[in-house]
Amino acid sequence: MQLELSEEDRAFREEMRDFFTTKVPEEIRDAVKDGQELSKEQIVASQQALNAAGLAVPHWPEQYGGRGWSDLRRHLWNEEMQRAFVPAPLAFNTSMIGPVLAQFGSEELKERFMAPTANLDVWWSQGFSEPDAGSDLASLRTTAVRDGDDWIVNGQKTWTTLGQYGDWIFTLVRTNPDVKKQAGISMLLIDMTSPGLEVRPIELIDGGHEVNEVWFSDVRVPGANLVGEVDGGWTIAKFLLGNERVGVAPVAATKRNLALAKDRYAERVAADPLLAARVAELENELLALELTALRVVAHSEGGEPHPASSVLKLKGTELQQAVSELAVDLAGPASLASGADDGSALPGFARRATPTYLNLRKASIYGGSNEVQRQIISKTILGL
Ligand SMILES: Cc1cc2nc3c(=O)[nH]c(=O)nc-3n(C[C@H](O)[C@H](O)[C@H](O)COP(=O)(O)OP(=O)(O)OC[C@H]3O[C@@H](n4cnc5c(N)ncnc54)[C@H](O)[C@@H]3O)c2cc1C
């Protein structure tokens, strides 16, 4: 395996590094560095800065703003973005619904949504999960029934991330209850200002409001908002979920967070051999994961996502959680002061260590839980 970057790829990496560290507003990158929750405006501003430079949706088809880069270049783009504390473009827009519309959407839907989706003029939410349909997504029960040209939608979605900001929601709905469960599902795009649609907040363990329930009571949806064929939603969902798993291991962000912790508590780490060993072990594991990520990139060039993306998801989220746990231990008693406001004498990164640790419990659940990734690894890689 060739691990040296070519001269051209090294120059490309420099170009990315230069852009991300100079063209995305510093106050946004500082907020990410400090572990602060970003506002909707900050997320939009950051993505729009990227999109203006053609860097928000490089993986899309070129006619919609894609760049036709190699997988290695996409990897370098992603790595440099994380390293520079630049918030990733909104995954619901760029990794999920954008590629789905490009592949399955009608010309009308493409014309209407591709450009605003890339530029985050439309903020998308993902309405897949339901109270009894998470890992077993095909059990979903939200119904859509024909009424003339329209659909009438009833039911409930849950865990809708940042749904409070959502303009539109892409949903999976049951359009045929009389066939095998996977065969009776369709994908509908729903305007979140539609009468009968209600977003209810879910309060989280870290005190934040990141997820919601979305309720539909006789919500009328125009027939033109169907993506693909009636009852063809499962194929689209599998396409989307495959994309969701790729890139879900934030190796560069975890490396940079570990480096920050090591730097902030340099004296303590140097004075305590057990702490130093813990840091070294995490650094080694991250290096191994980074090399695995590069190997996966090299093997999936131009093709389907490599099954090893499940290994990246599993190990990447475990390391992300381990680094957040180390940050709590390093912050010590200061990590208990999460309720203190910005007038506190304690540094923000120490006060935010515990909420961040608690928030990251989610990483091993979403994007396909880690238990489900183990099932995929056992079947497709180990052949068990
Ligand atoms: C913070 C957060 C944000 C989310 N955002 C969104 C969103 O925006 N939109 C959206 O649609 N969904 C979202 N989700 C939902 C997410 O996709 C589901 O939580 C996930 O698919 C797991 O489903 P579940 O929570 O119903 O758990 P369940 O499927 O009920 O699983 C419960 C436990 O059983 C295990 N398990 C289940 N099946 C198997 C199996 N076959 N083999 C072994 N173990 C198994 C699971 O791993 C888990 O530990 C979000 C979830 C979280 C936590």
Short mmCIF file of C-alpha atoms and ligand atoms in Angstrom, two decimals:
data_model
loop_
_atom_site.label_atom_id
_atom_site.label_comp_id
_atom_site.label_asym_id
_atom_site.label_seq_id
_atom_site.Cartn_x
_atom_site.Cartn_y
_atom_site.Cartn_z
CA MET A 1 0.00 0.00 0.00
CA GLN A 2 1.30 3.43 -0.99
CA LEU A 3 0.89 5.85 1.92
CA GLU A 4 2.91 8.78 0.55
CA LEU A 5 0.78 11.49 -1.01
CA SER A 6 1.72 12.50 -4.55
CA GLU A 7 3.02 16.01 -5.09
CA GLU A 8 -0.36 17.04 -6.58
CA ASP A 9 -2.28 15.64 -3.61
CA ARG A 10 0.06 17.37 -1.18
CA ALA A 11 -0.55 20.66 -3.00
CA PHE A 12 -4.29 19.97 -2.86
CA ARG A 13 -4.06 19.42 0.90
CA GLU A 14 -2.22 22.73 1.32
CA GLU A 15 -4.90 24.49 -0.72
CA MET A 16 -7.64 23.03 1.52
CA ARG A 17 -5.69 23.89 4.67
CA ASP A 18 -5.25 27.45 3.51
CA PHE A 19 -8.93 27.86 2.64
CA PHE A 20 -10.34 26.39 5.84
CA THR A 21 -8.01 28.36 8.12
CA THR A 22 -8.47 31.72 6.39
CA LYS A 23 -11.88 31.86 4.67
CA VAL A 24 -14.30 30.48 7.26
CA PRO A 25 -15.06 33.10 9.97
CA GLU A 26 -12.71 32.69 12.92
CA GLU A 27 -15.44 33.22 15.52
CA ILE A 28 -17.22 30.13 14.17
CA ARG A 29 -14.05 28.02 14.27
CA ASP A 30 -13.27 29.29 17.78
CA ALA A 31 -16.77 28.28 18.91
CA VAL A 32 -16.15 24.74 17.59
CA LYS A 33 -12.73 24.68 19.27
CA ASP A 34 -14.27 25.70 22.58
CA GLY A 35 -16.98 23.01 22.34
CA GLN A 36 -19.83 25.55 22.11
CA GLU A 37 -23.17 24.73 20.52
CA LEU A 38 -23.38 26.54 17.17
CA SER A 39 -26.38 28.69 16.24
CA LYS A 40 -28.34 28.06 13.06
CA GLU A 41 -26.85 31.27 11.63
CA GLN A 42 -23.29 30.09 12.26
CA ILE A 43 -23.92 26.71 10.61
CA VAL A 44 -25.53 28.42 7.60
CA ALA A 45 -22.75 31.04 7.32
CA SER A 46 -20.06 28.39 7.40
CA GLN A 47 -21.71 26.20 4.75
CA GLN A 48 -22.35 29.20 2.52
CA ALA A 49 -18.67 30.19 2.72
CA LEU A 50 -17.77 26.66 1.62
CA ASN A 51 -20.41 26.56 -1.11
CA ALA A 52 -19.28 29.88 -2.59
CA ALA A 53 -15.85 28.29 -3.09
CA GLY A 54 -17.29 25.03 -4.48
CA LEU A 55 -16.38 23.13 -1.30
CA ALA A 56 -19.78 22.25 0.22
CA VAL A 57 -20.84 19.33 -1.99
CA PRO A 58 -17.74 18.02 -3.80
CA HIS A 59 -19.18 14.48 -3.93
CA TRP A 60 -22.36 15.46 -5.81
CA PRO A 61 -22.69 14.97 -9.58
CA GLU A 62 -20.77 17.77 -11.28
CA GLN A 63 -23.87 19.33 -12.89
CA TYR A 64 -25.10 20.15 -9.35
CA GLY A 65 -21.83 21.50 -7.96
CA GLY A 66 -19.78 18.32 -7.49
CA ARG A 67 -16.06 18.37 -8.20
CA GLY A 68 -15.36 14.91 -9.57
CA TRP A 69 -12.57 14.42 -7.01
CA SER A 70 -10.98 11.10 -6.18
CA ASP A 71 -12.04 9.49 -2.90
CA LEU A 72 -8.58 10.35 -1.55
CA ARG A 73 -9.16 14.05 -2.25
CA ARG A 74 -12.55 13.92 -0.57
CA HIS A 75 -10.83 12.34 2.41
CA LEU A 76 -8.21 15.12 2.50
CA TRP A 77 -10.92 17.79 2.16
CA ASN A 78 -12.81 16.27 5.08
CA GLU A 79 -9.69 15.87 7.20
CA GLU A 80 -8.47 19.41 6.69
CA MET A 81 -11.96 20.78 7.39
CA GLN A 82 -12.10 18.94 10.73
CA ARG A 83 -8.52 19.85 11.60
CA ALA A 84 -9.35 23.56 11.12
CA PHE A 85 -12.45 23.35 13.41
CA VAL A 86 -14.74 24.11 10.46
CA PRO A 87 -18.25 22.71 11.02
CA ALA A 88 -19.02 20.00 8.45
CA PRO A 89 -21.69 20.95 5.88
CA LEU A 90 -25.13 19.88 7.17
CA ALA A 91 -25.22 16.12 6.59
CA PHE A 92 -29.01 16.01 6.08
CA ASN A 93 -28.56 18.29 3.07
CA THR A 94 -25.23 17.28 1.63
CA SER A 95 -24.84 13.58 2.44
CA MET A 96 -28.46 12.50 2.58
CA ILE A 97 -31.20 14.23 0.57
CA GLY A 98 -28.95 15.93 -2.04
CA PRO A 99 -27.48 12.68 -3.42
CA VAL A 100 -30.95 11.04 -3.17
CA LEU A 101 -32.60 13.77 -5.25
CA ALA A 102 -29.77 13.66 -7.79
CA GLN A 103 -30.28 9.91 -8.19
CA PHE A 104 -34.04 9.41 -7.73
CA GLY A 105 -35.76 12.83 -7.85
CA SER A 106 -37.98 14.12 -10.66
CA GLU A 107 -36.57 16.95 -12.82
CA GLU A 108 -39.00 19.29 -11.07
CA LEU A 109 -37.65 18.36 -7.62
CA LYS A 110 -34.04 18.67 -8.78
CA GLU A 111 -34.70 22.08 -10.30
CA ARG A 112 -36.44 23.24 -7.16
CA PHE A 113 -34.14 21.85 -4.49
CA MET A 114 -30.58 20.99 -5.58
CA ALA A 115 -29.08 24.50 -5.48
CA PRO A 116 -30.85 25.68 -2.27
CA THR A 117 -29.92 22.38 -0.60
CA ALA A 118 -26.20 22.85 -1.40
CA ASN A 119 -26.31 26.44 -0.16
CA LEU A 120 -28.35 25.62 2.97
CA ASP A 121 -31.07 28.06 1.88
CA VAL A 122 -33.34 25.13 2.69
CA TRP A 123 -32.58 23.32 5.96
CA TRP A 124 -33.56 19.63 5.75
CA SER A 125 -34.52 17.32 8.59
CA GLN A 126 -34.47 13.53 8.48
CA GLY A 127 -37.84 11.94 9.33
CA PHE A 128 -37.06 8.23 9.32
CA SER A 129 -37.07 6.88 12.90
CA GLU A 130 -40.25 6.22 14.86
CA PRO A 131 -40.74 5.03 18.45
CA ASP A 132 -40.82 1.36 17.33
CA ALA A 133 -38.83 1.72 14.15
CA GLY A 134 -35.13 2.55 14.67
CA SER A 135 -32.74 -0.28 13.81
CA ASP A 136 -35.81 -2.10 12.48
CA LEU A 137 -36.69 0.86 10.27
CA ALA A 138 -38.96 -1.09 7.93
CA SER A 139 -41.51 -1.43 10.78
CA LEU A 140 -42.41 2.26 10.44
CA ARG A 141 -46.10 3.10 10.80
CA THR A 142 -46.57 6.72 9.70
CA THR A 143 -49.15 6.48 6.91
CA ALA A 144 -49.68 8.38 3.67
CA VAL A 145 -53.07 7.86 1.99
CA ARG A 146 -54.04 9.16 -1.46
CA ASP A 147 -56.55 12.00 -1.69
CA GLY A 148 -56.83 13.04 -5.33
CA ASP A 149 -53.34 14.11 -6.41
CA ASP A 150 -52.25 14.68 -2.79
CA TRP A 151 -51.18 12.48 0.11
CA ILE A 152 -52.62 12.76 3.62
CA VAL A 153 -49.95 11.93 6.23
CA ASN A 154 -50.59 10.80 9.82
CA GLY A 155 -48.15 9.53 12.42
CA GLN A 156 -45.09 10.37 14.48
CA LYS A 157 -41.36 10.56 13.86
CA THR A 158 -38.77 10.75 16.61
CA TRP A 159 -35.14 11.76 17.29
CA THR A 160 -35.40 14.39 14.54
CA THR A 161 -32.05 16.16 14.89
CA LEU A 162 -32.23 19.98 14.76
CA GLY A 163 -35.85 19.70 13.58
CA GLN A 164 -36.46 23.05 15.28
CA TYR A 165 -34.47 24.64 12.42
CA GLY A 166 -35.95 22.49 9.66
CA ASP A 167 -37.68 24.07 6.65
CA TRP A 168 -38.41 20.71 4.99
CA ILE A 169 -38.34 17.11 6.17
CA PHE A 170 -37.65 14.03 4.04
CA THR A 171 -39.77 11.20 5.39
CA LEU A 172 -40.41 7.51 4.93
CA VAL A 173 -44.13 6.75 5.05
CA ARG A 174 -46.24 3.63 4.69
CA THR A 175 -48.21 3.79 1.45
CA ASN A 176 -49.22 0.13 1.30
CA PRO A 177 -50.01 -1.82 4.49
CA ASP A 178 -50.90 -5.05 2.64
CA VAL A 179 -47.49 -6.15 1.34
CA LYS A 180 -44.16 -7.26 2.90
CA LYS A 181 -43.16 -4.36 5.15
CA GLN A 182 -40.18 -3.20 3.03
CA ALA A 183 -42.36 -3.16 -0.11
CA GLY A 184 -44.99 -0.70 1.15
CA ILE A 185 -42.81 2.33 1.97
CA SER A 186 -42.44 5.59 0.01
CA MET A 187 -40.37 8.75 0.43
CA LEU A 188 -42.18 12.09 0.69
CA LEU A 189 -40.75 15.60 1.05
CA ILE A 190 -42.84 17.65 3.47
CA ASP A 191 -42.84 21.41 4.06
CA MET A 192 -42.47 21.78 7.83
CA THR A 193 -44.77 24.79 7.88
CA SER A 194 -47.67 22.60 6.62
CA PRO A 195 -50.84 22.75 8.75
CA GLY A 196 -51.02 19.69 11.04
CA LEU A 197 -47.23 19.29 11.39
CA GLU A 198 -45.90 19.88 14.89
CA VAL A 199 -42.30 19.78 16.18
CA ARG A 200 -41.96 18.96 19.89
CA PRO A 201 -38.59 19.24 21.67
CA ILE A 202 -36.96 16.30 23.50
CA GLU A 203 -34.83 17.37 26.45
CA LEU A 204 -31.44 15.65 26.52
CA ILE A 205 -29.09 14.46 29.26
CA ASP A 206 -26.59 17.24 28.44
CA GLY A 207 -29.28 19.89 28.94
CA GLY A 208 -29.36 20.71 25.23
CA HIS A 209 -32.17 20.65 22.69
CA GLU A 210 -30.77 18.79 19.74
CA VAL A 211 -33.56 16.33 18.91
CA ASN A 212 -37.32 16.46 18.54
CA GLU A 213 -40.48 14.54 17.90
CA VAL A 214 -42.36 15.44 14.72
CA TRP A 215 -46.10 14.78 14.67
CA PHE A 216 -48.28 14.65 11.56
CA SER A 217 -52.09 15.08 11.84
CA ASP A 218 -53.81 15.00 8.44
CA VAL A 219 -50.88 16.81 6.80
CA ARG A 220 -51.64 17.40 3.11
CA VAL A 221 -48.64 16.78 0.81
CA PRO A 222 -48.73 17.44 -2.96
CA GLY A 223 -48.23 14.32 -5.10
CA ALA A 224 -45.25 16.00 -6.83
CA ASN A 225 -43.32 15.77 -3.51
CA LEU A 226 -42.95 12.00 -3.87
CA VAL A 227 -39.34 10.92 -4.51
CA GLY A 228 -39.05 8.04 -6.97
CA GLU A 229 -41.84 5.49 -7.30
CA VAL A 230 -44.83 4.87 -5.03
CA ASP A 231 -43.79 2.00 -2.69
CA GLY A 232 -40.19 2.34 -3.90
CA GLY A 233 -38.93 4.12 -0.75
CA TRP A 234 -36.95 1.22 0.73
CA THR A 235 -34.44 1.20 -2.12
CA ILE A 236 -33.96 4.94 -1.65
CA ALA A 237 -33.62 4.54 2.12
CA LYS A 238 -30.89 1.90 1.69
CA PHE A 239 -29.01 4.20 -0.71
CA LEU A 240 -29.28 7.07 1.79
CA LEU A 241 -28.29 5.01 4.85
CA GLY A 242 -25.24 3.66 2.98
CA ASN A 243 -24.09 7.25 2.45
CA GLU A 244 -24.87 8.09 6.08
CA ARG A 245 -22.35 5.52 7.34
CA VAL A 246 -19.52 6.74 5.11
CA GLY A 247 -17.59 9.53 6.76
CA VAL A 248 -19.26 9.02 10.13
CA ALA A 249 -15.90 8.35 11.87
CA PRO A 250 -14.52 11.80 12.66
CA VAL A 251 -10.87 10.71 12.89
CA ALA A 252 -9.35 14.15 12.29
CA ALA A 253 -11.71 15.88 14.74
CA THR A 254 -10.97 13.27 17.41
CA LYS A 255 -7.20 13.61 16.81
CA ARG A 256 -7.43 17.36 17.08
CA ASN A 257 -9.54 17.13 20.29
CA LEU A 258 -7.00 14.78 21.84
CA ALA A 259 -4.14 17.12 20.86
CA LEU A 260 -6.03 20.05 22.41
CA ALA A 261 -6.56 18.16 25.68
CA LYS A 262 -2.89 17.14 25.78
CA ASP A 263 -1.85 20.72 25.17
CA ARG A 264 -4.24 22.28 27.68
CA TYR A 265 -3.17 19.93 30.47
CA ALA A 266 0.46 19.44 29.37
CA GLU A 267 1.92 19.74 32.88
CA ARG A 268 -0.46 17.24 34.44
CA VAL A 269 0.02 14.73 31.65
CA ALA A 270 3.82 15.06 31.87
CA ALA A 271 3.74 14.58 35.64
CA ASP A 272 1.50 11.49 35.67
CA PRO A 273 2.79 8.36 33.86
CA LEU A 274 -0.65 6.73 33.89
CA LEU A 275 -2.23 9.75 32.20
CA ALA A 276 0.65 9.93 29.72
CA ALA A 277 0.18 6.24 28.88
CA ARG A 278 -3.56 6.77 28.37
CA VAL A 279 -2.89 9.62 25.97
CA ALA A 280 -0.26 7.60 24.10
CA GLU A 281 -2.61 4.62 23.75
CA LEU A 282 -5.38 6.81 22.32
CA GLU A 283 -2.90 8.43 19.93
CA ASN A 284 -1.80 5.01 18.71
CA GLU A 285 -5.34 3.78 18.24
CA LEU A 286 -6.23 6.92 16.32
CA LEU A 287 -3.19 6.47 14.10
CA ALA A 288 -4.25 2.88 13.40
CA LEU A 289 -7.77 4.07 12.59
CA GLU A 290 -6.45 6.80 10.32
CA LEU A 291 -4.40 4.25 8.37
CA THR A 292 -7.44 1.98 8.14
CA ALA A 293 -9.50 4.91 6.86
CA LEU A 294 -6.90 5.55 4.16
CA ARG A 295 -6.93 1.86 3.22
CA VAL A 296 -10.73 1.95 2.93
CA VAL A 297 -10.50 5.07 0.78
CA ALA A 298 -7.91 3.39 -1.46
CA HIS A 299 -10.12 0.32 -1.91
CA SER A 300 -13.47 2.04 -2.46
CA GLU A 301 -12.15 4.29 -5.23
CA GLY A 302 -14.99 4.92 -7.67
CA GLY A 303 -17.13 2.10 -6.31
CA GLU A 304 -19.58 1.18 -3.58
CA PRO A 305 -18.83 2.04 0.06
CA HIS A 306 -16.37 -0.56 1.39
CA PRO A 307 -17.91 -2.82 4.11
CA ALA A 308 -15.01 -1.73 6.32
CA SER A 309 -16.82 1.60 6.70
CA SER A 310 -18.63 -0.25 9.51
CA VAL A 311 -15.26 -0.77 11.24
CA LEU A 312 -14.56 2.96 10.92
CA LYS A 313 -17.95 3.83 12.37
CA LEU A 314 -17.56 1.40 15.26
CA LYS A 315 -13.98 2.20 16.21
CA GLY A 316 -14.26 5.90 15.33
CA THR A 317 -17.18 6.47 17.70
CA GLU A 318 -15.54 4.42 20.47
CA LEU A 319 -12.41 6.59 20.26
CA GLN A 320 -14.48 9.77 20.04
CA GLN A 321 -16.17 8.76 23.30
CA ALA A 322 -12.89 7.73 24.94
CA VAL A 323 -11.31 11.12 24.17
CA SER A 324 -14.34 12.94 25.59
CA GLU A 325 -14.00 10.82 28.75
CA LEU A 326 -10.32 11.75 29.04
CA ALA A 327 -11.29 15.44 28.71
CA VAL A 328 -13.66 15.08 31.68
CA ASP A 329 -10.98 13.39 33.79
CA LEU A 330 -8.44 16.07 32.89
CA ALA A 331 -10.87 18.88 33.70
CA GLY A 332 -11.42 17.30 37.14
CA PRO A 333 -13.78 19.24 39.45
CA ALA A 334 -14.11 22.03 36.85
CA SER A 335 -16.02 19.55 34.66
CA LEU A 336 -18.88 19.73 37.18
CA ALA A 337 -19.40 23.46 36.55
CA SER A 338 -21.37 23.01 33.34
CA GLY A 339 -24.13 25.28 34.67
CA ALA A 340 -21.79 28.26 35.14
CA ASP A 341 -22.19 31.06 32.64
CA ASP A 342 -19.51 32.82 30.63
CA GLY A 343 -18.64 35.07 33.59
CA SER A 344 -17.09 32.00 35.27
CA ALA A 345 -13.37 32.05 36.11
CA LEU A 346 -13.12 28.44 34.87
CA PRO A 347 -12.19 27.91 31.22
CA GLY A 348 -15.09 27.17 28.86
CA PHE A 349 -13.50 23.98 27.54
CA ALA A 350 -13.34 22.54 31.09
CA ARG A 351 -16.93 23.54 31.90
CA ARG A 352 -18.17 22.00 28.67
CA ALA A 353 -16.28 18.72 29.08
CA THR A 354 -19.12 16.87 30.84
CA PRO A 355 -21.99 18.00 28.56
CA THR A 356 -19.81 17.04 25.56
CA TYR A 357 -19.08 13.63 27.08
CA LEU A 358 -22.78 13.06 27.76
CA ASN A 359 -23.80 14.31 24.31
CA LEU A 360 -21.40 11.92 22.60
CA ARG A 361 -23.20 8.88 24.00
CA LYS A 362 -25.31 9.37 20.87
CA ALA A 363 -22.44 8.59 18.51
CA SER A 364 -22.65 4.82 19.07
CA ILE A 365 -26.43 4.86 18.43
CA TYR A 366 -27.10 7.01 15.38
CA GLY A 367 -25.95 6.24 11.86
CA GLY A 368 -26.71 2.57 12.62
CA SER A 369 -26.00 1.51 16.21
CA ASN A 370 -22.62 -0.05 16.98
CA GLU A 371 -24.29 -3.39 17.73
CA VAL A 372 -25.76 -3.33 14.23
CA GLN A 373 -22.32 -2.44 12.79
CA ARG A 374 -20.92 -5.51 14.57
CA GLN A 375 -23.58 -7.62 12.82
CA ILE A 376 -22.51 -6.16 9.46
CA ILE A 377 -18.83 -6.79 10.22
CA SER A 378 -19.50 -10.38 11.31
CA LYS A 379 -21.48 -11.16 8.15
CA THR A 380 -19.77 -9.18 5.38
CA ILE A 381 -16.15 -9.06 6.54
CA LEU A 382 -15.68 -12.08 8.79
CA GLY A 383 -18.18 -14.29 6.95
CA LEU A 384 -19.63 -15.64 10.21
C1 LIG B 1 -28.85 11.89 19.01
C2 LIG B 1 -29.63 11.13 17.97
C3 LIG B 1 -30.02 11.76 16.83
C4 LIG B 1 -30.79 11.10 15.86
N1 LIG B 1 -31.22 11.80 14.76
C5 LIG B 1 -32.09 11.22 13.92
C6 LIG B 1 -32.69 11.99 12.87
O1 LIG B 1 -32.41 13.17 12.68
N2 LIG B 1 -33.61 11.39 12.08
C7 LIG B 1 -33.95 10.08 12.23
O2 LIG B 1 -34.77 9.59 11.45
N3 LIG B 1 -33.40 9.31 13.23
C8 LIG B 1 -32.49 9.87 14.07
N4 LIG B 1 -31.94 9.11 15.11
C9 LIG B 1 -32.41 7.75 15.31
C10 LIG B 1 -31.35 6.69 15.13
O3 LIG B 1 -31.18 6.40 13.76
C11 LIG B 1 -31.85 5.47 15.93
O4 LIG B 1 -31.75 5.82 17.29
C12 LIG B 1 -31.03 4.23 15.67
O5 LIG B 1 -31.30 3.75 14.38
C13 LIG B 1 -31.33 3.12 16.71
O6 LIG B 1 -32.70 2.88 16.80
P1 LIG B 1 -33.48 2.90 18.18
O7 LIG B 1 -33.07 4.13 18.94
O8 LIG B 1 -34.93 2.71 17.88
O9 LIG B 1 -32.96 1.66 19.01
P2 LIG B 1 -33.41 0.15 18.80
O10 LIG B 1 -33.37 -0.21 17.37
O11 LIG B 1 -34.66 -0.08 19.57
O12 LIG B 1 -32.21 -0.58 19.52
C14 LIG B 1 -32.10 -0.72 20.94
C15 LIG B 1 -30.84 -1.53 21.23
O13 LIG B 1 -30.93 -2.83 20.61
C16 LIG B 1 -29.83 -3.03 19.73
N5 LIG B 1 -30.23 -3.77 18.54
C17 LIG B 1 -31.30 -3.50 17.74
N6 LIG B 1 -31.35 -4.37 16.69
C18 LIG B 1 -30.28 -5.19 16.84
C19 LIG B 1 -29.78 -6.28 16.09
N7 LIG B 1 -30.36 -6.69 14.96
N8 LIG B 1 -28.66 -6.90 16.55
C20 LIG B 1 -28.04 -6.48 17.68
N9 LIG B 1 -28.47 -5.46 18.44
C21 LIG B 1 -29.57 -4.82 18.02
C22 LIG B 1 -29.38 -1.65 19.35
O14 LIG B 1 -28.04 -1.62 18.93
C23 LIG B 1 -29.58 -0.88 20.64
O15 LIG B 1 -28.51 -1.06 21.53
C24 LIG B 1 -31.14 9.74 16.05
C25 LIG B 1 -30.71 9.07 17.22
C26 LIG B 1 -29.97 9.76 18.16
C27 LIG B 1 -29.55 9.01 19.41
#
